[in-house]
PDB file of C-alpha atoms and ligand atoms in Angstrom:
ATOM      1  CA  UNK A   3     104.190 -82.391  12.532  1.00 86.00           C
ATOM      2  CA  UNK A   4     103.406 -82.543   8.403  1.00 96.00           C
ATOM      3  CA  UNK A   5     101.066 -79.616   7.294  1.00 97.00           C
ATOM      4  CA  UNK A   6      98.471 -82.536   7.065  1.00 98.00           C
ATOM      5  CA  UNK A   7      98.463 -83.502  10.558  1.00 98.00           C
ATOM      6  CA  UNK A   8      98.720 -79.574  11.675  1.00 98.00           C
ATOM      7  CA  UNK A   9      95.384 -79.099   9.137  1.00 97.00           C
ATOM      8  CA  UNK A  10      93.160 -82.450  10.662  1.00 97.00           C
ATOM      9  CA  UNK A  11      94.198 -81.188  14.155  1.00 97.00           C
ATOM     10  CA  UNK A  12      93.738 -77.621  13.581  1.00 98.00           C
ATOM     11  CA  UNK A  13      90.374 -78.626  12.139  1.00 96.00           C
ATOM     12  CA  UNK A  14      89.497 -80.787  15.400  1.00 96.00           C
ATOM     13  CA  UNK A  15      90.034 -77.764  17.715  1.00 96.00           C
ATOM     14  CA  UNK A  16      87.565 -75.499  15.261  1.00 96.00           C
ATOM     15  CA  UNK A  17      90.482 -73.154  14.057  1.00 97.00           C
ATOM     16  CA  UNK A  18      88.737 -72.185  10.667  1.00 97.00           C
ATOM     17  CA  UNK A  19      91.284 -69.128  10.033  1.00 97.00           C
ATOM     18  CA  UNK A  20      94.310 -72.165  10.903  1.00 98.00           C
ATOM     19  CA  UNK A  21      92.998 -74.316   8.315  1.00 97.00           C
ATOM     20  CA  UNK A  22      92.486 -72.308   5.805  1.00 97.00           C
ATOM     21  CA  UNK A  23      96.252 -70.869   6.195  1.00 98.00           C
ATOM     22  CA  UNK A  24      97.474 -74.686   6.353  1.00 98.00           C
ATOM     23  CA  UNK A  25      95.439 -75.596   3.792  1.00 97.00           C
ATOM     24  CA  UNK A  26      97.245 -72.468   1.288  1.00 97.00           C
ATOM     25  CA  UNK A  27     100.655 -73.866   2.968  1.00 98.00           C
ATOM     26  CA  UNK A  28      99.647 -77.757   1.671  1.00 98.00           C
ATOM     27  CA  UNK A  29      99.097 -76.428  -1.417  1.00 97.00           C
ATOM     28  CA  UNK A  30     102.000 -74.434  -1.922  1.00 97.00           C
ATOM     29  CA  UNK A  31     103.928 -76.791  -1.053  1.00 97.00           C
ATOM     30  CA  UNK A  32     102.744 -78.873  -4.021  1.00 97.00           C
ATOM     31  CA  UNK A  33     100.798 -81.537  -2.251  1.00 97.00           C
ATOM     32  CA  UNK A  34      97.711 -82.638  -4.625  1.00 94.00           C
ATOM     33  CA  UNK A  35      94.083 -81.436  -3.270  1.00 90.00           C
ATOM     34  CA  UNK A  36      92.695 -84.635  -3.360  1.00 86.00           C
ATOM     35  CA  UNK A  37      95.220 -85.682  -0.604  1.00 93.00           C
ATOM     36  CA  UNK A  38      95.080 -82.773   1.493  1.00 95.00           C
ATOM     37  CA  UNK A  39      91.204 -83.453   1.532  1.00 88.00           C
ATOM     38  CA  UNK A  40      91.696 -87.144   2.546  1.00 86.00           C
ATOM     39  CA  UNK A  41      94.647 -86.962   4.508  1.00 94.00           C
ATOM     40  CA  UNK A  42      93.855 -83.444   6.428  1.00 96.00           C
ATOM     41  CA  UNK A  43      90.247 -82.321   6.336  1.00 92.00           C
ATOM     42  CA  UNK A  44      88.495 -85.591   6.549  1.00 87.00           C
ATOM     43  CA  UNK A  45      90.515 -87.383   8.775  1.00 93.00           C
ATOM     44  CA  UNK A  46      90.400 -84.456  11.271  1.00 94.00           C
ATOM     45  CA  UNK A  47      86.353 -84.203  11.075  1.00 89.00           C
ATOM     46  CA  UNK A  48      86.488 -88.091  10.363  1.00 88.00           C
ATOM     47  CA  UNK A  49      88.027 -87.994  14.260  1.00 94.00           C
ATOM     48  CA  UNK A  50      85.563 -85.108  15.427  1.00 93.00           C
ATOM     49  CA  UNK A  51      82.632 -87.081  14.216  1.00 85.00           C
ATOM     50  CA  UNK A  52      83.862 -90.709  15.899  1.00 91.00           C
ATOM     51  CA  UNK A  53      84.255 -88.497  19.341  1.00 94.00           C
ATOM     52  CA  UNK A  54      80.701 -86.879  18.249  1.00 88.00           C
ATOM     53  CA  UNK A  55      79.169 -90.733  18.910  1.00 86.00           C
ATOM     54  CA  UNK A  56      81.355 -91.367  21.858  1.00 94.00           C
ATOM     55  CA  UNK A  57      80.084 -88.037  23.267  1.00 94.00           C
ATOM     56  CA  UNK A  58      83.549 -86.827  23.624  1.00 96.00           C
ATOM     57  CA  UNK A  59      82.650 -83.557  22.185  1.00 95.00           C
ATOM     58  CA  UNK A  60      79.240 -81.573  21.761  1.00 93.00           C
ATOM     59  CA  UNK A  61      76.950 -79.559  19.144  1.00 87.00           C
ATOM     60  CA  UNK A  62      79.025 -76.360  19.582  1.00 92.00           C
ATOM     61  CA  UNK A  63      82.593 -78.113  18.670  1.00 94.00           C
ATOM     62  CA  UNK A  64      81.306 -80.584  16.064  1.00 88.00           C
ATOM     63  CA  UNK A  65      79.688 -76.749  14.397  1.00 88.00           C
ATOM     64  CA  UNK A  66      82.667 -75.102  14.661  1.00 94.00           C
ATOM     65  CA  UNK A  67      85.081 -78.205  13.258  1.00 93.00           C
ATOM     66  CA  UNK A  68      82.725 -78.425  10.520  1.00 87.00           C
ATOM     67  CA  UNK A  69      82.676 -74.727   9.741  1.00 89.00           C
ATOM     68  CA  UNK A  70      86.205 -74.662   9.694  1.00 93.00           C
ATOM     69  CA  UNK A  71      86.056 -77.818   7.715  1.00 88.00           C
ATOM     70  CA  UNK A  72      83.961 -75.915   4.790  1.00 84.00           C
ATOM     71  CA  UNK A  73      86.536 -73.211   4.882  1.00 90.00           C
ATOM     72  CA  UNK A  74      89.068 -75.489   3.834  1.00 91.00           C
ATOM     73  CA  UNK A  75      87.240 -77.154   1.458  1.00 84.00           C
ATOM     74  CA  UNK A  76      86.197 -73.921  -0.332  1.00 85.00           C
ATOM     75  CA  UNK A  77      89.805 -73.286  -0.947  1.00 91.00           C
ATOM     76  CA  UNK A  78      90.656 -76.718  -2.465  1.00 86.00           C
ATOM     77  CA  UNK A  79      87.223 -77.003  -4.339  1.00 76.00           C
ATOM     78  CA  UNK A  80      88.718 -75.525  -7.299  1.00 79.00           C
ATOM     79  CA  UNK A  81      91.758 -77.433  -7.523  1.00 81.00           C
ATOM     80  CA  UNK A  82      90.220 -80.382  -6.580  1.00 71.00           C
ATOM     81  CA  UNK A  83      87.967 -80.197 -10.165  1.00 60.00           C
ATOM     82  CA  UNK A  84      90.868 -79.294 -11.688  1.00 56.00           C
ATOM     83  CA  UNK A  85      92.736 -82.170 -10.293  1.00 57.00           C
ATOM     84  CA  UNK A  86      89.318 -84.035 -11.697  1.00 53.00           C
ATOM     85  CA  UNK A  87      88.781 -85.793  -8.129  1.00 60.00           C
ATOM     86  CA  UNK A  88      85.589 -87.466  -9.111  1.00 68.00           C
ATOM     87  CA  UNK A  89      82.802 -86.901  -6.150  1.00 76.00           C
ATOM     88  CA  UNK A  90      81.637 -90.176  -4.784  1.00 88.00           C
ATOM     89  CA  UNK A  91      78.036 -89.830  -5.463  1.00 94.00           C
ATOM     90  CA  UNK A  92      75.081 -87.254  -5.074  1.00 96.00           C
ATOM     91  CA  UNK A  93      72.640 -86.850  -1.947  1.00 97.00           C
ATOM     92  CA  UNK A  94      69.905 -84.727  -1.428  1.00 98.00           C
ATOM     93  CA  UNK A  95      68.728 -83.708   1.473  1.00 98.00           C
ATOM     94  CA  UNK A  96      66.417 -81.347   3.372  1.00 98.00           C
ATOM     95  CA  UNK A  97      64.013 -81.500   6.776  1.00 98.00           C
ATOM     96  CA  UNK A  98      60.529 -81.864   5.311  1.00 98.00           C
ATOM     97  CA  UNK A  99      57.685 -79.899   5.127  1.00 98.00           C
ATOM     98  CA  UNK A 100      56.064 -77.669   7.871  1.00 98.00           C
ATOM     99  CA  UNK A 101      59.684 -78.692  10.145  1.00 97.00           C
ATOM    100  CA  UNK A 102      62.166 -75.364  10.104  1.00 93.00           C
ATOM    101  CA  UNK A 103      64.531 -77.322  12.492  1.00 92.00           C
ATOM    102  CA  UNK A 104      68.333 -77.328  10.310  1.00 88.00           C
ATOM    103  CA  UNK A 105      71.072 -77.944  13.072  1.00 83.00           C
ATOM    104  CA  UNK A 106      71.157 -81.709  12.707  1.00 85.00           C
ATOM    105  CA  UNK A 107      70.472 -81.765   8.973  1.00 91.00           C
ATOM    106  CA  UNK A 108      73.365 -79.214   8.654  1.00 86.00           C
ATOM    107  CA  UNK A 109      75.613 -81.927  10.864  1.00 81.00           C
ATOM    108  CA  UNK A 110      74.753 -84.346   8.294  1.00 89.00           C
ATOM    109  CA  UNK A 111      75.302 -82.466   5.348  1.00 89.00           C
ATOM    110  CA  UNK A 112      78.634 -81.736   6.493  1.00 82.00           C
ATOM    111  CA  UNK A 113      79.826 -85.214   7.551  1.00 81.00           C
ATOM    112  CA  UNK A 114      78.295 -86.638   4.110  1.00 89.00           C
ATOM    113  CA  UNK A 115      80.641 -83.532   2.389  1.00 86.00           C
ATOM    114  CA  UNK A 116      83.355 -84.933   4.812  1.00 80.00           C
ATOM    115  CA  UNK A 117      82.947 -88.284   3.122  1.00 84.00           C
ATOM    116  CA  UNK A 118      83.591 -86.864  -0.391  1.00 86.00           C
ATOM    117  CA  UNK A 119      79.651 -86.909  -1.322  1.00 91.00           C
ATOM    118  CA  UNK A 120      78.572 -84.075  -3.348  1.00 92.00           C
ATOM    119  CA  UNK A 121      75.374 -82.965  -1.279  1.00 94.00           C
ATOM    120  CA  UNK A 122      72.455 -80.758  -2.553  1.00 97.00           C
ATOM    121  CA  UNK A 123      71.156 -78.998   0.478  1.00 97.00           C
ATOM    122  CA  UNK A 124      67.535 -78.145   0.343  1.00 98.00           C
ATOM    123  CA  UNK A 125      67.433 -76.252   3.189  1.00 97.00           C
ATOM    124  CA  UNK A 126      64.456 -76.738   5.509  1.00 97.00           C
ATOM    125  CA  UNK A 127      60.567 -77.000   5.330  1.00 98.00           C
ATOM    126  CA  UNK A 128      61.180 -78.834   1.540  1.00 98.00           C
ATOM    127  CA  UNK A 129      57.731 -80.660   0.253  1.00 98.00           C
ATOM    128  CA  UNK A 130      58.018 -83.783  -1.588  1.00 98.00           C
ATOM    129  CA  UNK A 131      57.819 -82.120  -4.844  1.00 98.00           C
ATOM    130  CA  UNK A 132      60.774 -80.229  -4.592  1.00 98.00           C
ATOM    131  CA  UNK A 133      62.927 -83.888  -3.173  1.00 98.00           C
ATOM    132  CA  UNK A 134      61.918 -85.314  -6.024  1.00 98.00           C
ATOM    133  CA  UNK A 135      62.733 -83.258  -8.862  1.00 98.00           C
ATOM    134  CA  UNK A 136      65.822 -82.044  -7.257  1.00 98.00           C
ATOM    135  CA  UNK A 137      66.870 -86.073  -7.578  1.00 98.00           C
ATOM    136  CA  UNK A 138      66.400 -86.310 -11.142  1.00 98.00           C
ATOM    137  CA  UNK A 139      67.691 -83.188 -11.713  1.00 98.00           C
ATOM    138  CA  UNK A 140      71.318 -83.796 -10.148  1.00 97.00           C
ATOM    139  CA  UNK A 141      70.857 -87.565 -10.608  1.00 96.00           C
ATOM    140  CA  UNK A 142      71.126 -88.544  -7.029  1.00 97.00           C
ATOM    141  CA  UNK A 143      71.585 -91.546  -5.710  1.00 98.00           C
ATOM    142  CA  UNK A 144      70.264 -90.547  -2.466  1.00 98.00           C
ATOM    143  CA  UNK A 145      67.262 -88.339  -0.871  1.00 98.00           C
ATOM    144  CA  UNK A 146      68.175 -87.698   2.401  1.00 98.00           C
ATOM    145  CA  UNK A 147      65.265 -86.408   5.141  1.00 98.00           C
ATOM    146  CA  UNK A 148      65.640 -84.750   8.280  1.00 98.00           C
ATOM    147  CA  UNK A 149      62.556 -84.480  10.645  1.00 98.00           C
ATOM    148  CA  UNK A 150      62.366 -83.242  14.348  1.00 95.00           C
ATOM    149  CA  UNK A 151      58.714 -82.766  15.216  1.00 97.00           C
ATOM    150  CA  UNK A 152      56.597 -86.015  15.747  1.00 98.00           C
ATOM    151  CA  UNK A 153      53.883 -83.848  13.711  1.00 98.00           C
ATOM    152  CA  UNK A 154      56.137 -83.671  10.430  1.00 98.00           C
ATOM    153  CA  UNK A 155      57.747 -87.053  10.247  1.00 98.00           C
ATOM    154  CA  UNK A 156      54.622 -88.209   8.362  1.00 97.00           C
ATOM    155  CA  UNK A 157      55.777 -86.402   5.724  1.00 98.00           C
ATOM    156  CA  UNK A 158      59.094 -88.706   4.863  1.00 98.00           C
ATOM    157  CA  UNK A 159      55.767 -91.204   4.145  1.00 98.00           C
ATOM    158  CA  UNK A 160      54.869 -89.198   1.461  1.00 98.00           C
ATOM    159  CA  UNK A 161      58.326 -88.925  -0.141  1.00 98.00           C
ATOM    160  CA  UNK A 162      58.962 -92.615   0.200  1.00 98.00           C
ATOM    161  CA  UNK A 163      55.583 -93.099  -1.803  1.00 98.00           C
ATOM    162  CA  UNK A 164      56.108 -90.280  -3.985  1.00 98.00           C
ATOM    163  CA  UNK A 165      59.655 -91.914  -4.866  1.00 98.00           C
ATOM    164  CA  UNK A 166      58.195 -95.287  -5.569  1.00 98.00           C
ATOM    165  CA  UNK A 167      55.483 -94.487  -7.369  1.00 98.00           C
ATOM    166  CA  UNK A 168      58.087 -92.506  -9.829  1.00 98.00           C
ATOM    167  CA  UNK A 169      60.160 -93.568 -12.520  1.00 97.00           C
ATOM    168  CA  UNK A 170      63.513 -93.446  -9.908  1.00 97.00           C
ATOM    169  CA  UNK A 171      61.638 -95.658  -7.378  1.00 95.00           C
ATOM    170  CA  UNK A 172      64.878 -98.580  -8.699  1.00 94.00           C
ATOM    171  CA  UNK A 173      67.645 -95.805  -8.997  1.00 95.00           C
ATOM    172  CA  UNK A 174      66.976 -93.612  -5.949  1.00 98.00           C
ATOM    173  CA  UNK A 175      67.472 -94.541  -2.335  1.00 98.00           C
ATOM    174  CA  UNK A 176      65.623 -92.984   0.626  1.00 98.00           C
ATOM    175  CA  UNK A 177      67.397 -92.014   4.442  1.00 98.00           C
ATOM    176  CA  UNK A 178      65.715 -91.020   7.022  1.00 98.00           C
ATOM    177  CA  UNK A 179      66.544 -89.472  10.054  1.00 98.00           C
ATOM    178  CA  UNK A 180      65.983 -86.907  13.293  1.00 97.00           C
ATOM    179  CA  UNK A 181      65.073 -87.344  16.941  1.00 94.00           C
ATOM    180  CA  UNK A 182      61.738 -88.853  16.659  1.00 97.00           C
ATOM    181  CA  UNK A 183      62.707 -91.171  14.216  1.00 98.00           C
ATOM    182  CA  UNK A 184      63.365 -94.809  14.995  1.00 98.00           C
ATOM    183  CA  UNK A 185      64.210 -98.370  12.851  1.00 98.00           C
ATOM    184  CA  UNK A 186      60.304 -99.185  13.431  1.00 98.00           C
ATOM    185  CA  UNK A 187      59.142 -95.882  11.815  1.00 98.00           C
ATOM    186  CA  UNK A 188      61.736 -96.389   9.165  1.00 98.00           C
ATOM    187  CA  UNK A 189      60.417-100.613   7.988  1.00 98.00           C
ATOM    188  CA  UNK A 190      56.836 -99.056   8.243  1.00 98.00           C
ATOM    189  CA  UNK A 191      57.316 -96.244   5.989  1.00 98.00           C
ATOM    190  CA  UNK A 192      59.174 -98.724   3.935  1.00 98.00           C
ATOM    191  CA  UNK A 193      61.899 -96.071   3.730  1.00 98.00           C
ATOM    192  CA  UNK A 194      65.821 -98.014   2.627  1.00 98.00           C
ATOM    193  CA  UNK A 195      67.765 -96.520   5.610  1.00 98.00           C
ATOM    194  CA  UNK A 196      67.580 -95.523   8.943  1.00 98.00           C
ATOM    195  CA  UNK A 197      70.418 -93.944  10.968  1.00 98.00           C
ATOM    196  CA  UNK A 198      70.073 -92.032  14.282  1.00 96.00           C
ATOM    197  CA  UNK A 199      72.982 -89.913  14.082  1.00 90.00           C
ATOM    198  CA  UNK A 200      75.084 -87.078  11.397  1.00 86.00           C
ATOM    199  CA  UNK A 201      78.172 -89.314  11.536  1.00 82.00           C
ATOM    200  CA  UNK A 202      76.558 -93.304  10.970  1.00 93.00           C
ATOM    201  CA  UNK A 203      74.371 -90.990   8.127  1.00 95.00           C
ATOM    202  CA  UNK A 204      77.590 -90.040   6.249  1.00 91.00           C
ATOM    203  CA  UNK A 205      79.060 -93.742   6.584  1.00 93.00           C
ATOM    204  CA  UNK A 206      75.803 -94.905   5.084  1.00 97.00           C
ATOM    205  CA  UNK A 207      74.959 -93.012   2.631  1.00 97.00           C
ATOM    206  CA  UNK A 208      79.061 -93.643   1.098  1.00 95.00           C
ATOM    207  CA  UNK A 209      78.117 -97.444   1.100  1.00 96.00           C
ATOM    208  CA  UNK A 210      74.951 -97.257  -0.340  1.00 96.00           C
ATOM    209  CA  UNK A 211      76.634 -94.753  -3.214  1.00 94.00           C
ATOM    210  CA  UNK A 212      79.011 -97.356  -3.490  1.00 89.00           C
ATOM    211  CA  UNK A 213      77.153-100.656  -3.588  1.00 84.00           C
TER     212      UNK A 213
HETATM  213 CO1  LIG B  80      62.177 -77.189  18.522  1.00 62.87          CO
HETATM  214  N1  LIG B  80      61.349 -78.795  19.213  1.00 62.87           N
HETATM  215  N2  LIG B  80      60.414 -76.483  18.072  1.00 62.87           N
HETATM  216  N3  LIG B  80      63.133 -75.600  17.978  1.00 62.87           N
HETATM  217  N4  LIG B  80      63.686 -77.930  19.306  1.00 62.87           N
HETATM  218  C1  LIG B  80      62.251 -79.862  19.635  1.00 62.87           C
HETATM  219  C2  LIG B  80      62.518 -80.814  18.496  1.00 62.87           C
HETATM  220  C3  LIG B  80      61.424 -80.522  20.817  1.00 62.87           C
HETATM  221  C4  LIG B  80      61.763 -82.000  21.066  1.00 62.87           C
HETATM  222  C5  LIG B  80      61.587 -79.673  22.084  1.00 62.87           C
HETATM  223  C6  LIG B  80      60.794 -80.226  23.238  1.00 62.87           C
HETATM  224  O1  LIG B  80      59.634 -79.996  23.327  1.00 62.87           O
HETATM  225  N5  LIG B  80      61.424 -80.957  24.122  1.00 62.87           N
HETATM  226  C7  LIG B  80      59.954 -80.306  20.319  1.00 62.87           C
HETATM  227  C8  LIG B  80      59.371 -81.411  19.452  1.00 62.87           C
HETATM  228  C9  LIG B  80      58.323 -82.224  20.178  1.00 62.87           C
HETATM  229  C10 LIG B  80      57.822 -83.310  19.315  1.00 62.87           C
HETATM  230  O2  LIG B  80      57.442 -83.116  18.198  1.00 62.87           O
HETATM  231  N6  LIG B  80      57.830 -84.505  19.873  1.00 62.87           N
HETATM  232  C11 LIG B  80      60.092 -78.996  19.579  1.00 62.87           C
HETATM  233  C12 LIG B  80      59.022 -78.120  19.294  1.00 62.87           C
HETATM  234  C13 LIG B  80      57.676 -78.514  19.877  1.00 62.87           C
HETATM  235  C14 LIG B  80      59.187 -76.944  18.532  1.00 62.87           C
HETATM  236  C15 LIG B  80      58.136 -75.934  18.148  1.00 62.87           C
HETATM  237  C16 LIG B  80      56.766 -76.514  17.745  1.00 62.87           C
HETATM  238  C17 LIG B  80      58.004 -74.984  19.353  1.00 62.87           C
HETATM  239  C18 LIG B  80      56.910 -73.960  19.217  1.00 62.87           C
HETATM  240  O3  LIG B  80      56.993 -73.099  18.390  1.00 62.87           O
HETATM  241  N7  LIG B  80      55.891 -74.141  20.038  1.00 62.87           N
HETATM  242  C19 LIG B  80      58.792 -75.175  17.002  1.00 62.87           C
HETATM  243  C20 LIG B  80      58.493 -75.811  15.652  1.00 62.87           C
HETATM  244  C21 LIG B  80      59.011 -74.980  14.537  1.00 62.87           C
HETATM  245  C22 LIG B  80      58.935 -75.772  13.255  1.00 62.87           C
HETATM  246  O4  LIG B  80      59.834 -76.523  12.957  1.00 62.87           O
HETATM  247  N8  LIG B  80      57.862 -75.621  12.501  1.00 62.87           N
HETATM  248  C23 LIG B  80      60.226 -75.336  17.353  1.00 62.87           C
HETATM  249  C24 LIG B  80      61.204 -74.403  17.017  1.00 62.87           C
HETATM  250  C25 LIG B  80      62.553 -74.519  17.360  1.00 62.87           C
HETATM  251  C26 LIG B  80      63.602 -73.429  17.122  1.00 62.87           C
HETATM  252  C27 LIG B  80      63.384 -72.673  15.808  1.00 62.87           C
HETATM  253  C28 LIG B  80      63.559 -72.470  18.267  1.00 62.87           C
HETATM  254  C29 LIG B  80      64.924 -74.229  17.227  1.00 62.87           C
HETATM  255  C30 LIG B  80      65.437 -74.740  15.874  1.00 62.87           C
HETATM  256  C31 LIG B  80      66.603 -73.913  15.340  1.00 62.87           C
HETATM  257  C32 LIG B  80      67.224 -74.558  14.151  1.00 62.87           C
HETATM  258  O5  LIG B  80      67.193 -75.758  13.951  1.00 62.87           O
HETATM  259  N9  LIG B  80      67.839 -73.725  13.344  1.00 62.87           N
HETATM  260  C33 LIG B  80      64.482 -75.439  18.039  1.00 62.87           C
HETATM  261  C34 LIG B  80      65.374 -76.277  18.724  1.00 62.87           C
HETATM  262  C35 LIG B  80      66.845 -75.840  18.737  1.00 62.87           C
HETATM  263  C36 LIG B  80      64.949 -77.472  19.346  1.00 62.87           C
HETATM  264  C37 LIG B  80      65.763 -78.399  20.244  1.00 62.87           C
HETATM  265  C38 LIG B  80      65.923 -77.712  21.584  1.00 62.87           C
HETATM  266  C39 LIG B  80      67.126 -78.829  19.756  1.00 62.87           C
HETATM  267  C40 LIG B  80      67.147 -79.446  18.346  1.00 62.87           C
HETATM  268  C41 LIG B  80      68.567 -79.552  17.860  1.00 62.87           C
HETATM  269  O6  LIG B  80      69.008 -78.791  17.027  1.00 62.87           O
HETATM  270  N10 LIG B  80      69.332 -80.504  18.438  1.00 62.87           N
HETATM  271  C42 LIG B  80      64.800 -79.675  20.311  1.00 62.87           C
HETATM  272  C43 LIG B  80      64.890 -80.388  21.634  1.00 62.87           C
HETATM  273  C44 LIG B  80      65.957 -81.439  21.606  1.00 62.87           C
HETATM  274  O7  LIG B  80      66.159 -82.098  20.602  1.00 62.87           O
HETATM  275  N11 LIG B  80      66.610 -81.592  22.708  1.00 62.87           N
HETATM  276  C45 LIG B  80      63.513 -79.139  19.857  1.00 62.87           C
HETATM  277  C46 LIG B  80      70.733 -80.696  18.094  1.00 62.87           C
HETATM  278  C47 LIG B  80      70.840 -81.512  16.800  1.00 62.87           C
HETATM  279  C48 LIG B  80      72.315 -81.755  16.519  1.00 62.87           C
HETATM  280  O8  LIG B  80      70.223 -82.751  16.999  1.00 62.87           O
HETATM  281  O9  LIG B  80      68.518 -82.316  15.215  1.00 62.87           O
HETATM  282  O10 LIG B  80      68.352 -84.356  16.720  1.00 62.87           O
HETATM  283  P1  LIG B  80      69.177 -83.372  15.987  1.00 62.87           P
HETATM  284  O11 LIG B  80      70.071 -84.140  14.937  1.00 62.87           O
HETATM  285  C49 LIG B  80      70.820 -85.277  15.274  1.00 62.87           C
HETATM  286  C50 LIG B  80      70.073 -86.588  15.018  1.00 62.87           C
HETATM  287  O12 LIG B  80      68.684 -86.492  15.206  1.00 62.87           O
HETATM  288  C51 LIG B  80      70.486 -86.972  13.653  1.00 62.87           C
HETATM  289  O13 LIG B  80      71.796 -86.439  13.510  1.00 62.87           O
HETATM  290  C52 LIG B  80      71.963 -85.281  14.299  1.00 62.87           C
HETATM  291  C53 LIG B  80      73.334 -85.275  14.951  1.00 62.87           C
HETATM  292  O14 LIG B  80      73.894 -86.514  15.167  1.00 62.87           O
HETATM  293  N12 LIG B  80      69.752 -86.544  12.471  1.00 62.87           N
HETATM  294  C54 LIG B  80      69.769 -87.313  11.374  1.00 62.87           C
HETATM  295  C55 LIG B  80      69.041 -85.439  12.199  1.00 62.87           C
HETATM  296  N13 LIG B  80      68.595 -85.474  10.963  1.00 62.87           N
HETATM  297  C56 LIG B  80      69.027 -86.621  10.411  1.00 62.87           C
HETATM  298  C57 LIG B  80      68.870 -87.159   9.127  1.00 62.87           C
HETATM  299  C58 LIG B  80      69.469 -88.391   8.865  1.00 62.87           C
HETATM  300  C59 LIG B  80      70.178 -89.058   9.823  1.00 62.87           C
HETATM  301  C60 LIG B  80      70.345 -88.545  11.094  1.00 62.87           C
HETATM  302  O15 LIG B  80      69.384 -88.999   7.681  1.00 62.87           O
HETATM  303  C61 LIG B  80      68.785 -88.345   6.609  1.00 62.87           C
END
């Protein structure tokens, strides 16, 4: 098996210490970052997030894959500036206001990482404010919003009207997801994108950074 088979499998099975040695061994062994992100890290969670839909595997593995997935990553980050892999566009994202839920935002974040998106993570109970002006600060082409309480998904409203009522409302786009979200919610809000799970959210948002 190459190293970058042994580093997307090692990843699938959660094996963060495994990675990260595999990862050290790709490198050694002279292979560029930018392929042993492709070609081992993101084709291993690329696989754990496909089995994620299927419901081949649960919460706890698709966690542990993508914590072992971040260790990886934090070892190539350097040399992947260095090798001056260009990120494939900018996302922010954070569950709104007054909601302190993080587990599926966190799944998203790390599947939109997977994808080669540089993500700003907000963290969780983020007002509109603080959406906004993180997107013109980092330029984003995307605010992403997590909600899991029927009482707080009003607030991705407010950021959808806050957005269009700004100077980005033609450069930024807005995607919207959680449990009590739906495609309905989404036309009504007049937010751009609606996706009900971490994986079809990463696919997304690299097609609408690359449109
Ligand atoms: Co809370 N909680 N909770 N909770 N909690 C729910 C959501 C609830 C449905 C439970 C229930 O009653 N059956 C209910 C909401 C009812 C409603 O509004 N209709 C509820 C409630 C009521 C509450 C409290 C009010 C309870 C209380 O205090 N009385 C309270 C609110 C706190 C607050 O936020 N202000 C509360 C607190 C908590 C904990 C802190 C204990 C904990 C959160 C821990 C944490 O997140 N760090 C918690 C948990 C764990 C849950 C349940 C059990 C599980 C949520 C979860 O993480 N699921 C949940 C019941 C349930 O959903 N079965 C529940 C796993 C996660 C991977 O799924 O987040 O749906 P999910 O993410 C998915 C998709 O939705 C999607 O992708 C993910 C993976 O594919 N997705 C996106 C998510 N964000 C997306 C964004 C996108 C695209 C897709 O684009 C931007």
């Amino acid at each position: 098996m190459s190293t970058l088979s042994e580093i997307s499998s090692w990843l699938q099975q959660g094996r963060a210490p495994k990675v990260k040695a595999c990862v050290q061994q790709a490198l050694d062994e002279g292979i560029p970052a930018g392929e042993i992100l492709e070609n081992g890290l993101l084709d291993g969670m690329n696989i754990i997030g496909q089995k994620f839909k299927n419901n081949e595997v649960f919460v706890p593995e698709v966690l542990i894959a993508a914590r072992a997935m971040t260790k990886g990553i934090e070892l190539l980050r350097p040399f992947l500036v260095a090798d001056g892999v260009e990120e494939k566009g900018t996302v922010i994202i954070g569950t709104v206001k007054g909601d302190l839920h993080d587990i599926g935002k966190n799944l998203v974040r790390m599947m939109m990482e997977g994808k080669g998106l540089k993500v700003v993570d907000l963290g969780v109970d983020v007002p509109v404010e603080k959406f906004l002006e993180a997107a013109r600060e980092h330029e984003a082409h995307i605010i992403a919003c997590s909600a899991l309480l029927t009482t707080t998904m009003g607030e991705m409203r407010d950021v959808v009207e806050a957005v269009h009522a700004s100077e980005m409302k033609d450069k930024v786009m807005i995607m919207i997801g959680g449990a009590p979200i739906t495609q309905a919610f989404c036309d009504q809000i007049g937010a751009d994108r609606y996706t009900p799970d971490a994986a079809t959210a990463a696919d997304v948002a690299l097609e609408l950074c690359q449109a």
